[in-house]
PDB file of N, CA and C in Angstrom:
ATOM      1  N   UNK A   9     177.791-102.865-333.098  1.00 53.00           N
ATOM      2  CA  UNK A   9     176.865-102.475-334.142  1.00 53.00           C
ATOM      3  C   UNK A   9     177.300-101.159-334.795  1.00 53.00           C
ATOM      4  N   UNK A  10     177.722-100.125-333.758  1.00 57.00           N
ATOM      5  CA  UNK A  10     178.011 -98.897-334.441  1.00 57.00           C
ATOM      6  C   UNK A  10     179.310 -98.767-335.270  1.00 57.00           C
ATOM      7  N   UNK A  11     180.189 -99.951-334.773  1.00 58.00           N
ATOM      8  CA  UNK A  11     181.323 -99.780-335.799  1.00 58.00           C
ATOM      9  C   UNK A  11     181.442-100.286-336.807  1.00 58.00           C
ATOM     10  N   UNK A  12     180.283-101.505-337.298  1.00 59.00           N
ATOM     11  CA  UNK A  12     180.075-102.061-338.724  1.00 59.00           C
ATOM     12  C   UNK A  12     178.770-100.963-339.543  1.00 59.00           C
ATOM     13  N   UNK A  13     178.464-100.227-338.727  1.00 57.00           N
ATOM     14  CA  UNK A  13     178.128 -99.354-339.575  1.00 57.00           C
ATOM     15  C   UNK A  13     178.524 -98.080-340.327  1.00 57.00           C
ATOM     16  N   UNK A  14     179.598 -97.476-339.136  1.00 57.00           N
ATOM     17  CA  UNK A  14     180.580 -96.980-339.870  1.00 57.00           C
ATOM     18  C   UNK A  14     181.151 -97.462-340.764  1.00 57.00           C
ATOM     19  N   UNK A  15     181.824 -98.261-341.044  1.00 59.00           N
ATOM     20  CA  UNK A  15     182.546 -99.253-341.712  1.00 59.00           C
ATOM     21  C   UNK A  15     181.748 -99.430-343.279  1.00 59.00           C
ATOM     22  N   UNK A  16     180.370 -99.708-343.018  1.00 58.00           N
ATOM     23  CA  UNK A  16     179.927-100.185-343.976  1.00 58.00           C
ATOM     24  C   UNK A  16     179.499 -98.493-344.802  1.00 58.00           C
ATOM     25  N   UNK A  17     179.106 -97.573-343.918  1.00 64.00           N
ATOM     26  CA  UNK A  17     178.796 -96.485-344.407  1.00 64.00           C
ATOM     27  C   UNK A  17     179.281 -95.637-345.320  1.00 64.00           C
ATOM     28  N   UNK A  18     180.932 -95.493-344.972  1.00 70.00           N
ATOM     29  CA  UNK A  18     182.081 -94.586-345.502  1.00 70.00           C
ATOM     30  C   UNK A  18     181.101 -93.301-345.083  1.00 70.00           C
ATOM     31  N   UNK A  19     180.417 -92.800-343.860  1.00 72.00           N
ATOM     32  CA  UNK A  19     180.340 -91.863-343.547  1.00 72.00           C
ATOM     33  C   UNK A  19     181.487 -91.626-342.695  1.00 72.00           C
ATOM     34  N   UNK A  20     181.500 -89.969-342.425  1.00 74.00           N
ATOM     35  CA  UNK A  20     182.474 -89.475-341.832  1.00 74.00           C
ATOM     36  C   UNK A  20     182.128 -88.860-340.378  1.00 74.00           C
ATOM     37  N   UNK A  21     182.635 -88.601-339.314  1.00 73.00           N
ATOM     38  CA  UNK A  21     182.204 -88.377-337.711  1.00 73.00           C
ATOM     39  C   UNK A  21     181.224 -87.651-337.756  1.00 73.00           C
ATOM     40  N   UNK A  22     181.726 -86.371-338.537  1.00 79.00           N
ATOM     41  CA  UNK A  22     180.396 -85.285-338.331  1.00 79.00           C
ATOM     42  C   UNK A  22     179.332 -85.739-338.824  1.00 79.00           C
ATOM     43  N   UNK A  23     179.122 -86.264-340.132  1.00 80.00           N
ATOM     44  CA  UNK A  23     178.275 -86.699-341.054  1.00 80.00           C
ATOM     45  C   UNK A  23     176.993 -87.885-339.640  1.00 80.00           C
ATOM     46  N   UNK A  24     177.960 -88.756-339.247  1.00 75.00           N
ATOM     47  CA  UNK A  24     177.252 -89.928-338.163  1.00 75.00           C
ATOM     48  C   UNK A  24     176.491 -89.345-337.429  1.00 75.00           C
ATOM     49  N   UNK A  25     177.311 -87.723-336.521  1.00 75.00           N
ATOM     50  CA  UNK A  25     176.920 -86.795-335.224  1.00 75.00           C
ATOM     51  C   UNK A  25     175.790 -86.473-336.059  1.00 75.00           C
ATOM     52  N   UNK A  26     175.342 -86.228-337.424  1.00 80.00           N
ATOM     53  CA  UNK A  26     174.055 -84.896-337.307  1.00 80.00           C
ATOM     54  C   UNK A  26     173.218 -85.874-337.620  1.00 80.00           C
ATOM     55  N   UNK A  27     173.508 -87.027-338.161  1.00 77.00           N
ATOM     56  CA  UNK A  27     171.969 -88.055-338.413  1.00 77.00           C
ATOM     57  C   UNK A  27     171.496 -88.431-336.726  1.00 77.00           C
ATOM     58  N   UNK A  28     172.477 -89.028-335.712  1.00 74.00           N
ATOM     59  CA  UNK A  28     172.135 -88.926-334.595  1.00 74.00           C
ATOM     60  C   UNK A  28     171.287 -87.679-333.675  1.00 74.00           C
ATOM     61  N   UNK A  29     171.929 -86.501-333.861  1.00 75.00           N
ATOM     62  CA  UNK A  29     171.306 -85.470-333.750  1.00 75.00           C
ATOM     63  C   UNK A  29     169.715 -84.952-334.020  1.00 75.00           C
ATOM     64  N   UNK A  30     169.707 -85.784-335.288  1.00 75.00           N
ATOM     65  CA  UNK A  30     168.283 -85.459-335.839  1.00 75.00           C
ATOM     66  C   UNK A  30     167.276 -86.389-335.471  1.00 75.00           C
ATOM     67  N   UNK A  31     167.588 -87.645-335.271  1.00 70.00           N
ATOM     68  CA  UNK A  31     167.041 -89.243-334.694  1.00 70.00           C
ATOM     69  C   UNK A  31     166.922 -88.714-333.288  1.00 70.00           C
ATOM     70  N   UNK A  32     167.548 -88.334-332.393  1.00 66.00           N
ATOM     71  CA  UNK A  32     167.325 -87.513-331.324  1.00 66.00           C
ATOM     72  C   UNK A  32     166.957 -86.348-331.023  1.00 66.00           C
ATOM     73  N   UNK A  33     166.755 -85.600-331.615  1.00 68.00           N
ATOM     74  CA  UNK A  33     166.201 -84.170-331.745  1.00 68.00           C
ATOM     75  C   UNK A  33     164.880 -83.966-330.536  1.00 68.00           C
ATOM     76  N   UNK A  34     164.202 -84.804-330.788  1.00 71.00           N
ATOM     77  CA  UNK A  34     163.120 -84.696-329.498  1.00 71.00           C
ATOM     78  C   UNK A  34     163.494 -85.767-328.365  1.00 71.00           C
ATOM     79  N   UNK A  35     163.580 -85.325-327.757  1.00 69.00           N
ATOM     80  CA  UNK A  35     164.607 -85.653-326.678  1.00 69.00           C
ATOM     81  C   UNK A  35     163.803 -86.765-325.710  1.00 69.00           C
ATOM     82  N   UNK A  36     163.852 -88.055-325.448  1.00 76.00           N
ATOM     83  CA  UNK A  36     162.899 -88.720-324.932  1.00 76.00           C
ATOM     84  C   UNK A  36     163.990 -89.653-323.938  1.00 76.00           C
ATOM     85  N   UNK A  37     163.989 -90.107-323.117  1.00 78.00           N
ATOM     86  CA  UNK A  37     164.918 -90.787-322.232  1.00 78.00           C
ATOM     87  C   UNK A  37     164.812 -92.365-322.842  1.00 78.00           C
ATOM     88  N   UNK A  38     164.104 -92.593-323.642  1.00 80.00           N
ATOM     89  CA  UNK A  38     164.110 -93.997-324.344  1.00 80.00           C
ATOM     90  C   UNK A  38     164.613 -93.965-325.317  1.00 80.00           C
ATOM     91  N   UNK A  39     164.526 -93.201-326.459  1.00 79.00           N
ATOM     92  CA  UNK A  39     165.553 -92.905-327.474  1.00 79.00           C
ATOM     93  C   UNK A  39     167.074 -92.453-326.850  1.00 79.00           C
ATOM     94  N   UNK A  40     167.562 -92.354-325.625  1.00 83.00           N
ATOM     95  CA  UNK A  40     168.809 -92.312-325.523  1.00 83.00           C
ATOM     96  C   UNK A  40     169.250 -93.229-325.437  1.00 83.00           C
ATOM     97  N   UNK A  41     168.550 -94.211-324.151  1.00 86.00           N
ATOM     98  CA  UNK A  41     169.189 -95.527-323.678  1.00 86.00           C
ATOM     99  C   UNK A  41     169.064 -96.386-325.076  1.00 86.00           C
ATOM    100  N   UNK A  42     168.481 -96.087-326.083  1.00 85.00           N
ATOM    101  CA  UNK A  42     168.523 -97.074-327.347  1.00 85.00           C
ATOM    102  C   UNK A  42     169.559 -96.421-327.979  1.00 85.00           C
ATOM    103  N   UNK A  43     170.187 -94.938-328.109  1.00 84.00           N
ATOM    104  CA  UNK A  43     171.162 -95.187-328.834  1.00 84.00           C
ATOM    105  C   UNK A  43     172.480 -95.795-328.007  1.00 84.00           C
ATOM    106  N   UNK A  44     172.320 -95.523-326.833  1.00 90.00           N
ATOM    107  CA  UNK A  44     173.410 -96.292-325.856  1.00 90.00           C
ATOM    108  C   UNK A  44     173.661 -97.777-326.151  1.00 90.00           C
ATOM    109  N   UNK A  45     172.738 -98.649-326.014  1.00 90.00           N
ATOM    110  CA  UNK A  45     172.828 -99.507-326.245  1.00 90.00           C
ATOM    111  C   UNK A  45     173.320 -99.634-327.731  1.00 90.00           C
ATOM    112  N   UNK A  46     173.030 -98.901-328.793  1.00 87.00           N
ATOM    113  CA  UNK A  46     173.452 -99.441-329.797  1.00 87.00           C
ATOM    114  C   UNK A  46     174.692 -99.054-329.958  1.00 87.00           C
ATOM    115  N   UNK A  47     175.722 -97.545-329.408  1.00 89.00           N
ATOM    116  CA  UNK A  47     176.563 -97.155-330.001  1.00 89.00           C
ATOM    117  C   UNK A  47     178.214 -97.679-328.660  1.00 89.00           C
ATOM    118  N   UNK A  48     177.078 -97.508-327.471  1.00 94.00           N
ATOM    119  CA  UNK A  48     178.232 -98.104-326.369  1.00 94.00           C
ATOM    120  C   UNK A  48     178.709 -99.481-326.294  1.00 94.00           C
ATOM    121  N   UNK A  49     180.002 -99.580-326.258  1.00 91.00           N
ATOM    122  CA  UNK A  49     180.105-101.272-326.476  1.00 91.00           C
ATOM    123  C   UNK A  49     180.969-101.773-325.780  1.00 91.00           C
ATOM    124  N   UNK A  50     181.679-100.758-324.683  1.00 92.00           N
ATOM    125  CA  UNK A  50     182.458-100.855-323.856  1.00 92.00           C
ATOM    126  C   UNK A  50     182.040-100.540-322.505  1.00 92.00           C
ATOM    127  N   UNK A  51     182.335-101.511-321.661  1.00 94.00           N
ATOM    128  CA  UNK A  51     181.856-101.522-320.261  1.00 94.00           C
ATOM    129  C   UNK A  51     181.763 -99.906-319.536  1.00 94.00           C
ATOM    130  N   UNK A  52     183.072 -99.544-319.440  1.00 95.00           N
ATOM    131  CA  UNK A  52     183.399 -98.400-318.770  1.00 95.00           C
ATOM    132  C   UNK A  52     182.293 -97.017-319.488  1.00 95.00           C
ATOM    133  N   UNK A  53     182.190 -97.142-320.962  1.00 95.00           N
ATOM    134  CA  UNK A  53     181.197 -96.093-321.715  1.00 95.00           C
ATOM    135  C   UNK A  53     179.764 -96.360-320.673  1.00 95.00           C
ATOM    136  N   UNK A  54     179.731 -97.918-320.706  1.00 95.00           N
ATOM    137  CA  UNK A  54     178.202 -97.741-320.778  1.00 95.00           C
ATOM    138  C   UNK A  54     177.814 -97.267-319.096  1.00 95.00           C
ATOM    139  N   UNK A  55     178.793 -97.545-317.974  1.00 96.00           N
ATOM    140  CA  UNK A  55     179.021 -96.767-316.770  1.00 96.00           C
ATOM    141  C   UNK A  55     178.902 -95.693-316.624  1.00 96.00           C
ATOM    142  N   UNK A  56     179.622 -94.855-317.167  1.00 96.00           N
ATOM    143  CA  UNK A  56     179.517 -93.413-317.500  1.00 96.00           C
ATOM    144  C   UNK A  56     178.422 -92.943-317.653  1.00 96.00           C
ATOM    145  N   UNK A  57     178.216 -93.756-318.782  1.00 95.00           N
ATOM    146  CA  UNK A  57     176.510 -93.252-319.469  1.00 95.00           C
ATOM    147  C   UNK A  57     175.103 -93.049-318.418  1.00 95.00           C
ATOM    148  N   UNK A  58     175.729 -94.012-317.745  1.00 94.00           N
ATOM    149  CA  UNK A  58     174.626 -94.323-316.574  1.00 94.00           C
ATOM    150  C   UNK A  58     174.687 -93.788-315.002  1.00 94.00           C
ATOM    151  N   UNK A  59     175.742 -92.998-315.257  1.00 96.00           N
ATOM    152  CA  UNK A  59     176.318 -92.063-313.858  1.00 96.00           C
ATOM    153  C   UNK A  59     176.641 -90.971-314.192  1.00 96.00           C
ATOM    154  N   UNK A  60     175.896 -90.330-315.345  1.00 95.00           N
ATOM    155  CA  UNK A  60     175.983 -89.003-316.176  1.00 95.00           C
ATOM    156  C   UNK A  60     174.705 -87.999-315.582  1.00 95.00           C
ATOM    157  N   UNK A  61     175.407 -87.283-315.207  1.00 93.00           N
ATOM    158  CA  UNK A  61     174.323 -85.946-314.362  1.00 93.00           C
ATOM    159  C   UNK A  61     173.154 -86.035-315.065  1.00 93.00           C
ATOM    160  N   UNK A  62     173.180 -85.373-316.905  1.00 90.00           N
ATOM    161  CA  UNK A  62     172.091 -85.169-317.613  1.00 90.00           C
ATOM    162  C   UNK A  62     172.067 -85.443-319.034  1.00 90.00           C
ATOM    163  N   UNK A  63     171.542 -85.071-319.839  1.00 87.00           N
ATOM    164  CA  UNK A  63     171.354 -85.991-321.556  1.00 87.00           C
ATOM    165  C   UNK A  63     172.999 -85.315-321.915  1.00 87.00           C
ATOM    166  N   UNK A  64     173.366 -83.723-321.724  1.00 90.00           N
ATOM    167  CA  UNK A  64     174.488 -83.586-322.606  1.00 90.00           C
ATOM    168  C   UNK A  64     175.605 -84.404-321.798  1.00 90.00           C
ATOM    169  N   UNK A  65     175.606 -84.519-321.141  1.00 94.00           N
ATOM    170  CA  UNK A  65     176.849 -85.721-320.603  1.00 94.00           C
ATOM    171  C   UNK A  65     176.635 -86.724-321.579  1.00 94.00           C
ATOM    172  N   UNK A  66     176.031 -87.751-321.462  1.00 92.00           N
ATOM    173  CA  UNK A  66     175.164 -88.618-322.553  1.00 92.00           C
ATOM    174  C   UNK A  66     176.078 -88.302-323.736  1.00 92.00           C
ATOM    175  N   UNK A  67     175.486 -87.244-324.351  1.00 89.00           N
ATOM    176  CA  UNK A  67     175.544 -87.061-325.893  1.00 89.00           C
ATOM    177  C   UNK A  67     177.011 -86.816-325.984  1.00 89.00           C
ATOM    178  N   UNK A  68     177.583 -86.337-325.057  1.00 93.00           N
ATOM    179  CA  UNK A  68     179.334 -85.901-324.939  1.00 93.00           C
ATOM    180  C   UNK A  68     180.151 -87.901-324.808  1.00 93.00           C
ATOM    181  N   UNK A  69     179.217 -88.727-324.177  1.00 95.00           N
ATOM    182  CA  UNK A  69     179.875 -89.729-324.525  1.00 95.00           C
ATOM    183  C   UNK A  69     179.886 -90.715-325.560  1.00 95.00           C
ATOM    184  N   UNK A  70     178.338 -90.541-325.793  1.00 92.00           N
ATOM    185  CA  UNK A  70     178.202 -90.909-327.686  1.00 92.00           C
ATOM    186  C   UNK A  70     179.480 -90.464-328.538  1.00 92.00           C
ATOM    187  N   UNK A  71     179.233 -89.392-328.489  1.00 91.00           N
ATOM    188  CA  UNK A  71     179.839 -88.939-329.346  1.00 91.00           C
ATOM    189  C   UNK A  71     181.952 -89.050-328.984  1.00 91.00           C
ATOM    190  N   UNK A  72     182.150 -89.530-327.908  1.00 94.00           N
ATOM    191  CA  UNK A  72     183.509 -90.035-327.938  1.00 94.00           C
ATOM    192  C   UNK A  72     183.425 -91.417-328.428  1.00 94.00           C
ATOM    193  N   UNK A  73     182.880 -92.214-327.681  1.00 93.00           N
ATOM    194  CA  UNK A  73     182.425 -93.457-328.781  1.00 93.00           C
ATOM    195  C   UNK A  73     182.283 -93.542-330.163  1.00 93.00           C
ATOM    196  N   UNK A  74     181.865 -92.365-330.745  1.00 90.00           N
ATOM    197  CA  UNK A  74     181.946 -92.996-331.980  1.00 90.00           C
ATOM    198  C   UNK A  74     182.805 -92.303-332.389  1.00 90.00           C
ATOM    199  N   UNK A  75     183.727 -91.138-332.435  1.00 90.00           N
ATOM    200  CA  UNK A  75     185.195 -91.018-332.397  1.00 90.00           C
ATOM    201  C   UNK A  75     185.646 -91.896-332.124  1.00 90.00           C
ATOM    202  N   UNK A  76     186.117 -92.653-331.430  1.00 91.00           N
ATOM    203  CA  UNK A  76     186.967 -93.576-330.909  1.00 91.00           C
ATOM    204  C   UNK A  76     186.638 -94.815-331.916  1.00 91.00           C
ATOM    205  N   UNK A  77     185.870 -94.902-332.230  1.00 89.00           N
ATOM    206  CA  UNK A  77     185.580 -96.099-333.273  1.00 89.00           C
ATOM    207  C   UNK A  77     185.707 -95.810-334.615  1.00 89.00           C
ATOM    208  N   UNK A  78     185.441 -94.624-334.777  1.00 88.00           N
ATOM    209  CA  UNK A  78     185.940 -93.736-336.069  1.00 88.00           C
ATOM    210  C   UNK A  78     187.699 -94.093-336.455  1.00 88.00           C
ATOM    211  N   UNK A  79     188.373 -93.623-335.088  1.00 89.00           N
ATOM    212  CA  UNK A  79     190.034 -93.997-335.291  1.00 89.00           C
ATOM    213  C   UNK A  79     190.353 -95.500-335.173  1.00 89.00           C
ATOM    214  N   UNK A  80     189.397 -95.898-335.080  1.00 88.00           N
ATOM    215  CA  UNK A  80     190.108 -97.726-334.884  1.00 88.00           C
ATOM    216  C   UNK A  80     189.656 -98.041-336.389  1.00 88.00           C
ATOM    217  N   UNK A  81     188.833 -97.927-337.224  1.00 86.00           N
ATOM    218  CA  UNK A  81     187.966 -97.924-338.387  1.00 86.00           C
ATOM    219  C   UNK A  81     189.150 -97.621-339.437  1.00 86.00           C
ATOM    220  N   UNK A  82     189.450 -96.011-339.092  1.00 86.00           N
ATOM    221  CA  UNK A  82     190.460 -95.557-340.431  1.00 86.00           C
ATOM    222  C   UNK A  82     191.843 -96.166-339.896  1.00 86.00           C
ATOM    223  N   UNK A  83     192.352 -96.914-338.723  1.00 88.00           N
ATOM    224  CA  UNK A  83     193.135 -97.608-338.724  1.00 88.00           C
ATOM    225  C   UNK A  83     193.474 -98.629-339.255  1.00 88.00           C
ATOM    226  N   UNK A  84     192.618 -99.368-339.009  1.00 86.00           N
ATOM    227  CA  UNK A  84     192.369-100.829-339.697  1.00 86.00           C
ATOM    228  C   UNK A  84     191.926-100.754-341.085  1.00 86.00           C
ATOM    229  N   UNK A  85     191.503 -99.928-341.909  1.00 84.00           N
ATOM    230  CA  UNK A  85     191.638 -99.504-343.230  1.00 84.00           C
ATOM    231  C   UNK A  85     192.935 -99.283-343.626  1.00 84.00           C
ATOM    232  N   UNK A  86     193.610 -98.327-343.202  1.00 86.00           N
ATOM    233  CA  UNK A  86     194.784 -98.418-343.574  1.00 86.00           C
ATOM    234  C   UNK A  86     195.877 -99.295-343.498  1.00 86.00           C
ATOM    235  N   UNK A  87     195.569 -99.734-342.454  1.00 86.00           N
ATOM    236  CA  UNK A  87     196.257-101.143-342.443  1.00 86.00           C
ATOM    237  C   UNK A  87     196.382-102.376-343.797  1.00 86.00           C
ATOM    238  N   UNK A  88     194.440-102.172-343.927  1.00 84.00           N
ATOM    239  CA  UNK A  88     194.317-103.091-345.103  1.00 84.00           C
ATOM    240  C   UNK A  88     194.509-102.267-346.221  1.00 84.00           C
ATOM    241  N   UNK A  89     194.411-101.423-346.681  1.00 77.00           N
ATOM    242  CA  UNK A  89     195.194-100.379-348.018  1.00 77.00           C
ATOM    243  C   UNK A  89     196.257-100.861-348.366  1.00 77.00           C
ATOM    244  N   UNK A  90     197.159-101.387-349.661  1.00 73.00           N
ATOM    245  CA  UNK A  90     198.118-101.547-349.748  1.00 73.00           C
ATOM    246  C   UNK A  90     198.960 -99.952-350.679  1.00 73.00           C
ATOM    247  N   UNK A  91     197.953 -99.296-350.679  1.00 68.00           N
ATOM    248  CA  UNK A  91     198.611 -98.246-351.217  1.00 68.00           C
ATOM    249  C   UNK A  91     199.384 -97.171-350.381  1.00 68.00           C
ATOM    250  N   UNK A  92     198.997 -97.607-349.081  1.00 54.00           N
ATOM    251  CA  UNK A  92     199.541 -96.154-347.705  1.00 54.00           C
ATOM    252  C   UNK A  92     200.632 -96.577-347.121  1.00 54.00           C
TER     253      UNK A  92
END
């Protein structure tokens, strides 16, 4: 889900981090596991996520997740670019 929204967005990492930031801002243990579920999509993330001391662990793996999907995104763009 989180990488067709990147995709569809043409937002940029930081830009993704502060809308998340603000959607989370009050900090509730149900609004995390919902962005988990929406942004983790890989087994090993969602492990982590769930054997993470406290929320900034959490938010430190969100936020590699959607880096990491960020570089597969402007990869595969460029790929399809015939101008690069």
């Amino acid at each position: 889900m989180m990488g067709a929204l990147l995709r569809a967005s043409g937002l940029g990492l930081e830009e993704v981090i502060e809308i998340l930031r603000g959607e989370f801002a009050n900090y509730s243990e149900s609004g995390m596991w919902t962005a988990c579920q929406s942004i983790l999509s890989e087994h090993d993330e969602r492990q982590s996520a769930l054997s993470a001391l406290n929320a900034n662990d959490v938010m430190s793996i969100l936020e590699q997740s959607i880096n990491n999907k960020k570089i597969q995104m402007d990869f595969i763009q460029s790929m399809l670019d015939p101008e690069e």
